[in-house]
Amino acid sequence: MQYTVKKPINNNILRVVDPTGCELIVTGRGLGFGAKPGYKLDAGKVERSYRMTSPAVQQKLVELLEQIPYEHLLLTDELVEMIRSRVNYPLNESMLITLADHISFAIQRSEQGIRFSNPLMAPIREFYPQEYRLGMDCLAIIRQRCRADLSDDEGGFIALHIVNAELNTTMSVVNDVTRFVDGCVQVVECFYDCHFDRDALDFSRFTVHLRFFAQRVFQGKQEQENDTHDEVFRALIARNCSEHYKCACCIAEYVRNTWHKELSDEELVFLTIHLKRIRMGK
């Protein structure tokens, strides 16, 4: 099979069209040297190829590859494959782009002696333990391969990129979700005057629930509910689990005052049930 060169990006990367007319990005050492539009390229010479389902994402990849070193793309591609092999959920295809951009910028900053602190390191470690471990593993590989003097904070940033790809949202929303969950947990620990075991299964379930609830809140996807049956069930939960329901109401107040969002009665019920579980696990 042969590709038709559409545009050389650099000596290692080309925009090509396959025999079916689909555009993709292909890479290989020296692959683009001397190549011109219309040039026929033997597919056997291609080391890696990238075809994004979204034309917009494909264009972002092209723009990024014009700006970062080829080695940084190869390293990120390897890291993304490692991450995908170790998680059991789909990841947004744009992860390669956002992560490569971050890693390349971080390496450049380290060469200039510039470091960015990550104020969300503790919440990331607590609420995204799997992603945090993956982020630190990626950081170790980057340090070894690039001899880059990167702080542990970069592992936290990489973890957030993984969460971003998992939730299929933006980094801004992921940052808000993380701060949202951290704030809710602080409210709960203040209410019960205790510190919960971050490794406990029920606590993990609680924070996962908060994560996906927060995602719905920030993306405007809260479910509408409420019929007579729901109201009766809410009243039953409020009466039989009064302490935990009060805590859920404190969370609702925090969300209202800090994030200017309202929790539904259904959400109060779910929070109450989770709170009862984590208290029983103490």
Coordinates of C-alpha atoms in Angstrom, one line a residue:
M1 CA 0.0 0.0 0.0
Q2 CA 1.1 3.5 -0.7
Y3 CA 0.2 6.9 0.8
T4 CA 0.1 10.2 -1.1
V5 CA 1.9 13.0 0.7
K6 CA -0.4 16.0 1.4
K7 CA 2.0 18.1 3.3
P8 CA 5.4 17.5 5.0
I9 CA 5.4 18.7 8.6
N10 CA 9.1 18.1 9.2
N11 CA 11.8 15.6 8.4
N12 CA 10.1 12.9 10.5
I13 CA 6.3 13.7 10.1
L14 CA 4.0 13.9 7.1
R15 CA 0.3 14.5 6.5
V16 CA -0.8 11.9 4.0
V17 CA -3.9 10.4 2.3
D18 CA -4.4 6.7 2.1
P19 CA -5.9 4.9 -0.9
T20 CA -9.4 5.3 0.5
G21 CA -9.0 9.1 0.7
C22 CA -8.7 9.3 4.5
E23 CA -6.1 11.7 5.9
L24 CA -3.7 10.7 8.6
I25 CA -0.4 11.6 10.2
V26 CA 2.5 9.3 9.7
T27 CA 5.9 9.4 11.4
G28 CA 9.3 7.8 10.9
R29 CA 13.0 8.8 11.2
G30 CA 13.8 10.9 8.1
L31 CA 10.5 10.0 6.6
G32 CA 9.7 13.5 5.4
F33 CA 13.2 14.4 4.1
G34 CA 12.8 15.6 0.6
A35 CA 9.1 14.6 0.4
K36 CA 6.8 17.0 -1.5
P37 CA 3.0 17.1 -1.9
G38 CA 1.9 14.4 -4.3
Y39 CA 4.9 12.1 -3.5
K40 CA 4.0 8.4 -3.2
L41 CA 5.1 6.9 0.1
D42 CA 5.5 3.2 0.7
A43 CA 3.5 2.3 3.9
G44 CA 6.3 -0.1 4.9
K45 CA 8.5 2.9 5.7
V46 CA 6.0 4.3 8.3
E47 CA 6.8 3.7 11.9
R48 CA 3.6 5.1 13.4
S49 CA 0.4 6.5 12.1
Y50 CA -2.3 8.6 13.7
R51 CA -5.9 9.0 12.4
M52 CA -8.2 10.9 14.7
T53 CA -11.9 10.5 14.3
S54 CA -12.5 14.2 14.7
P55 CA -11.1 16.6 12.0
A56 CA -10.7 19.3 14.7
V57 CA -8.6 16.9 16.8
Q58 CA -6.6 15.9 13.8
Q59 CA -5.8 19.6 13.0
K60 CA -4.7 20.1 16.6
L61 CA -2.4 17.2 16.3
V62 CA -0.9 18.7 13.2
E63 CA -0.4 22.1 14.9
L64 CA 1.2 20.5 17.9
L65 CA 3.6 18.4 15.8
E66 CA 4.9 21.6 14.1
Q67 CA 5.9 22.9 17.6
I68 CA 7.3 20.1 19.7
P69 CA 10.4 17.8 19.2
Y70 CA 9.7 14.5 17.5
E71 CA 11.2 12.6 20.5
H72 CA 8.6 14.1 22.8
L73 CA 5.8 12.8 20.6
L74 CA 7.4 9.3 20.5
L75 CA 7.8 9.3 24.3
T76 CA 4.2 10.5 24.9
D77 CA 2.9 7.9 22.5
E78 CA 4.6 5.2 24.5
L79 CA 3.3 6.5 27.8
V80 CA -0.3 6.7 26.4
E81 CA -0.1 3.1 25.3
M82 CA 1.2 2.1 28.8
I83 CA -1.7 4.0 30.4
R84 CA -4.3 2.4 28.1
S85 CA -3.0 -1.0 28.9
R86 CA -3.4 -0.4 32.7
V87 CA -6.8 1.1 32.9
N88 CA -10.2 -0.5 32.2
Y89 CA -12.0 2.4 30.8
P90 CA -11.9 4.2 27.5
L91 CA -9.7 7.4 27.2
N92 CA -10.4 10.3 24.9
E93 CA -8.3 10.2 21.7
S94 CA -7.1 13.8 22.3
M95 CA -5.1 12.6 25.3
L96 CA -2.1 12.1 23.1
I97 CA -2.2 15.8 22.1
T98 CA -2.8 17.3 25.5
L99 CA -0.3 15.1 27.3
A100 CA 2.4 15.6 24.6
D101 CA 2.0 19.3 24.8
H102 CA 2.2 19.3 28.6
I103 CA 5.2 16.9 28.7
S104 CA 7.1 18.9 26.1
F105 CA 6.5 22.2 27.8
A106 CA 7.5 20.7 31.2
I107 CA 10.8 19.4 29.8
Q108 CA 11.5 22.8 28.3
R109 CA 10.7 24.5 31.6
S110 CA 13.0 22.2 33.5
E111 CA 15.8 23.1 31.1
Q112 CA 15.2 26.7 32.0
G113 CA 15.1 26.0 35.7
I114 CA 11.4 26.9 35.9
R115 CA 9.1 24.8 38.2
F116 CA 5.3 25.0 38.6
S117 CA 3.9 23.8 41.9
N118 CA 0.7 21.7 41.9
P119 CA -1.7 22.9 44.6
L120 CA -3.9 19.9 44.1
M121 CA -1.3 17.2 44.8
A122 CA -2.9 15.9 48.0
P123 CA -6.5 15.7 46.5
I124 CA -5.1 14.0 43.4
R125 CA -3.3 11.4 45.4
E126 CA -6.4 10.8 47.6
F127 CA -9.2 10.9 45.1
Y128 CA -7.5 9.5 41.9
P129 CA -5.1 6.9 43.4
Q130 CA -4.8 4.8 40.2
E131 CA -4.3 7.8 38.0
Y132 CA -1.8 9.2 40.5
R133 CA 0.3 6.0 40.4
L134 CA 0.2 6.1 36.6
G135 CA 1.3 9.7 36.6
M136 CA 4.2 9.0 38.9
D137 CA 5.2 6.0 36.7
C138 CA 5.1 8.2 33.6
L139 CA 7.2 10.8 35.5
A140 CA 9.9 8.3 36.3
I141 CA 10.1 7.3 32.7
I142 CA 10.4 10.9 31.5
R143 CA 13.1 11.6 34.1
Q144 CA 15.1 8.6 32.9
R145 CA 14.7 9.1 29.2
C146 CA 15.1 12.9 29.0
R147 CA 17.3 13.4 32.1
A148 CA 14.8 16.1 33.0
D149 CA 14.9 17.6 36.5
L150 CA 11.1 17.4 37.0
S151 CA 9.4 17.7 40.4
D152 CA 6.9 15.2 41.7
D153 CA 4.2 17.8 41.1
E154 CA 4.5 16.9 37.4
G155 CA 3.3 13.4 38.2
G156 CA 0.1 15.0 39.6
F157 CA -0.4 17.1 36.5
I158 CA 0.0 13.9 34.3
A159 CA -2.6 12.2 36.6
L160 CA -5.1 15.0 35.9
H161 CA -4.5 14.6 32.2
I162 CA -5.5 10.9 32.6
V163 CA -8.6 11.9 34.5
N164 CA -9.4 14.4 31.9
A165 CA -9.2 11.7 29.2
E166 CA -11.3 9.4 31.4
L167 CA -14.1 11.9 32.0
N168 CA -13.9 13.2 28.4
T169 CA -14.0 16.8 29.5
T170 CA -11.6 19.8 29.8
M171 CA -8.7 20.4 32.1
S172 CA -10.6 23.3 33.6
V173 CA -13.5 21.1 34.5
V174 CA -11.1 18.4 35.9
N175 CA -9.5 21.0 38.2
D176 CA -12.9 22.2 39.4
V177 CA -14.1 18.6 40.0
T178 CA -11.0 17.9 42.1
R179 CA -11.4 21.1 44.2
F180 CA -15.2 20.3 44.5
V181 CA -14.5 16.8 45.8
D182 CA -11.8 18.1 48.2
G183 CA -14.1 20.7 49.6
C184 CA -17.0 18.2 50.1
V185 CA -14.6 15.8 51.9
Q186 CA -13.4 18.7 54.2
V187 CA -17.1 19.5 55.0
V188 CA -17.8 15.8 55.9
E189 CA -14.7 15.4 58.1
C190 CA -15.4 18.7 59.9
F191 CA -19.1 17.6 60.5
Y192 CA -18.1 14.2 61.9
D193 CA -14.9 15.6 63.5
C194 CA -12.8 12.7 62.2
H195 CA -10.4 11.8 59.4
F196 CA -11.5 9.0 57.1
D197 CA -9.3 6.2 55.8
R198 CA -8.5 7.1 52.2
D199 CA -7.9 3.4 51.4
A200 CA -11.3 2.2 52.6
L201 CA -13.6 0.9 49.9
D202 CA -16.7 2.9 51.1
F203 CA -14.6 6.1 51.1
S204 CA -13.5 5.4 47.6
R205 CA -17.1 4.8 46.5
F206 CA -18.1 8.1 48.1
T207 CA -15.4 10.1 46.3
V208 CA -16.1 8.4 43.0
H209 CA -19.8 9.4 43.5
L210 CA -18.7 13.0 44.2
R211 CA -16.5 13.0 41.1
F212 CA -19.2 12.0 38.7
F213 CA -21.8 14.2 40.4
A214 CA -19.4 17.2 40.1
Q215 CA -18.8 16.4 36.5
R216 CA -22.6 16.5 35.8
V217 CA -22.8 19.8 37.8
F218 CA -20.0 21.6 35.8
Q219 CA -21.2 20.3 32.5
G220 CA -24.8 21.2 33.2
K221 CA -26.1 17.6 33.0
Q222 CA -27.8 17.2 36.4
E223 CA -30.7 14.9 36.1
Q224 CA -34.2 16.3 36.7
E225 CA -36.3 14.2 39.1
N226 CA -39.0 14.4 41.7
D227 CA -42.4 12.7 41.9
T228 CA -44.4 11.8 44.9
H229 CA -42.6 8.5 45.4
D230 CA -39.2 10.2 45.4
E231 CA -40.4 12.7 48.0
V232 CA -41.7 10.0 50.3
F233 CA -38.4 8.1 50.0
R234 CA -36.4 11.3 50.7
A235 CA -38.5 11.9 53.8
L236 CA -37.9 8.3 55.0
I237 CA -34.1 8.6 54.5
A238 CA -34.1 12.0 56.3
R239 CA -35.9 10.6 59.3
N240 CA -34.1 7.3 59.6
C241 CA -30.6 8.6 58.9
S242 CA -31.0 12.1 60.4
E243 CA -27.4 12.7 61.3
H244 CA -26.1 11.7 57.9
Y245 CA -28.8 13.7 56.1
K246 CA -27.8 16.8 58.1
C247 CA -24.2 16.2 56.8
A248 CA -25.5 15.9 53.3
C249 CA -27.4 19.2 53.8
C250 CA -24.1 20.8 54.9
I251 CA -22.5 19.6 51.7
A252 CA -25.4 21.1 49.8
E253 CA -24.8 24.4 51.6
Y254 CA -21.1 24.3 50.7
V255 CA -21.9 23.6 47.0
R256 CA -24.5 26.4 47.0
N257 CA -22.2 29.0 48.7
T258 CA -18.9 28.1 46.9
W259 CA -20.0 26.8 43.5
H260 CA -23.4 28.5 43.2
K261 CA -25.0 25.1 42.3
E262 CA -28.1 23.4 43.8
L263 CA -28.2 19.8 44.9
S264 CA -31.4 18.0 44.1
D265 CA -33.4 16.0 46.7
E266 CA -32.3 12.8 44.9
E267 CA -28.6 13.8 45.3
L268 CA -29.2 14.5 49.0
V269 CA -30.5 10.9 49.3
F270 CA -27.6 9.4 47.5
L271 CA -25.1 11.4 49.6
T272 CA -26.9 10.4 52.8
I273 CA -26.6 6.7 51.9
H274 CA -22.9 7.0 51.1
L275 CA -22.2 9.0 54.3
K276 CA -23.9 6.3 56.4
R277 CA -21.7 3.7 54.7
I278 CA -18.4 5.5 55.4
R279 CA -19.5 6.1 59.0
M280 CA -20.3 2.5 59.5
G281 CA -16.8 1.6 58.2
K282 CA -15.1 3.7 60.8

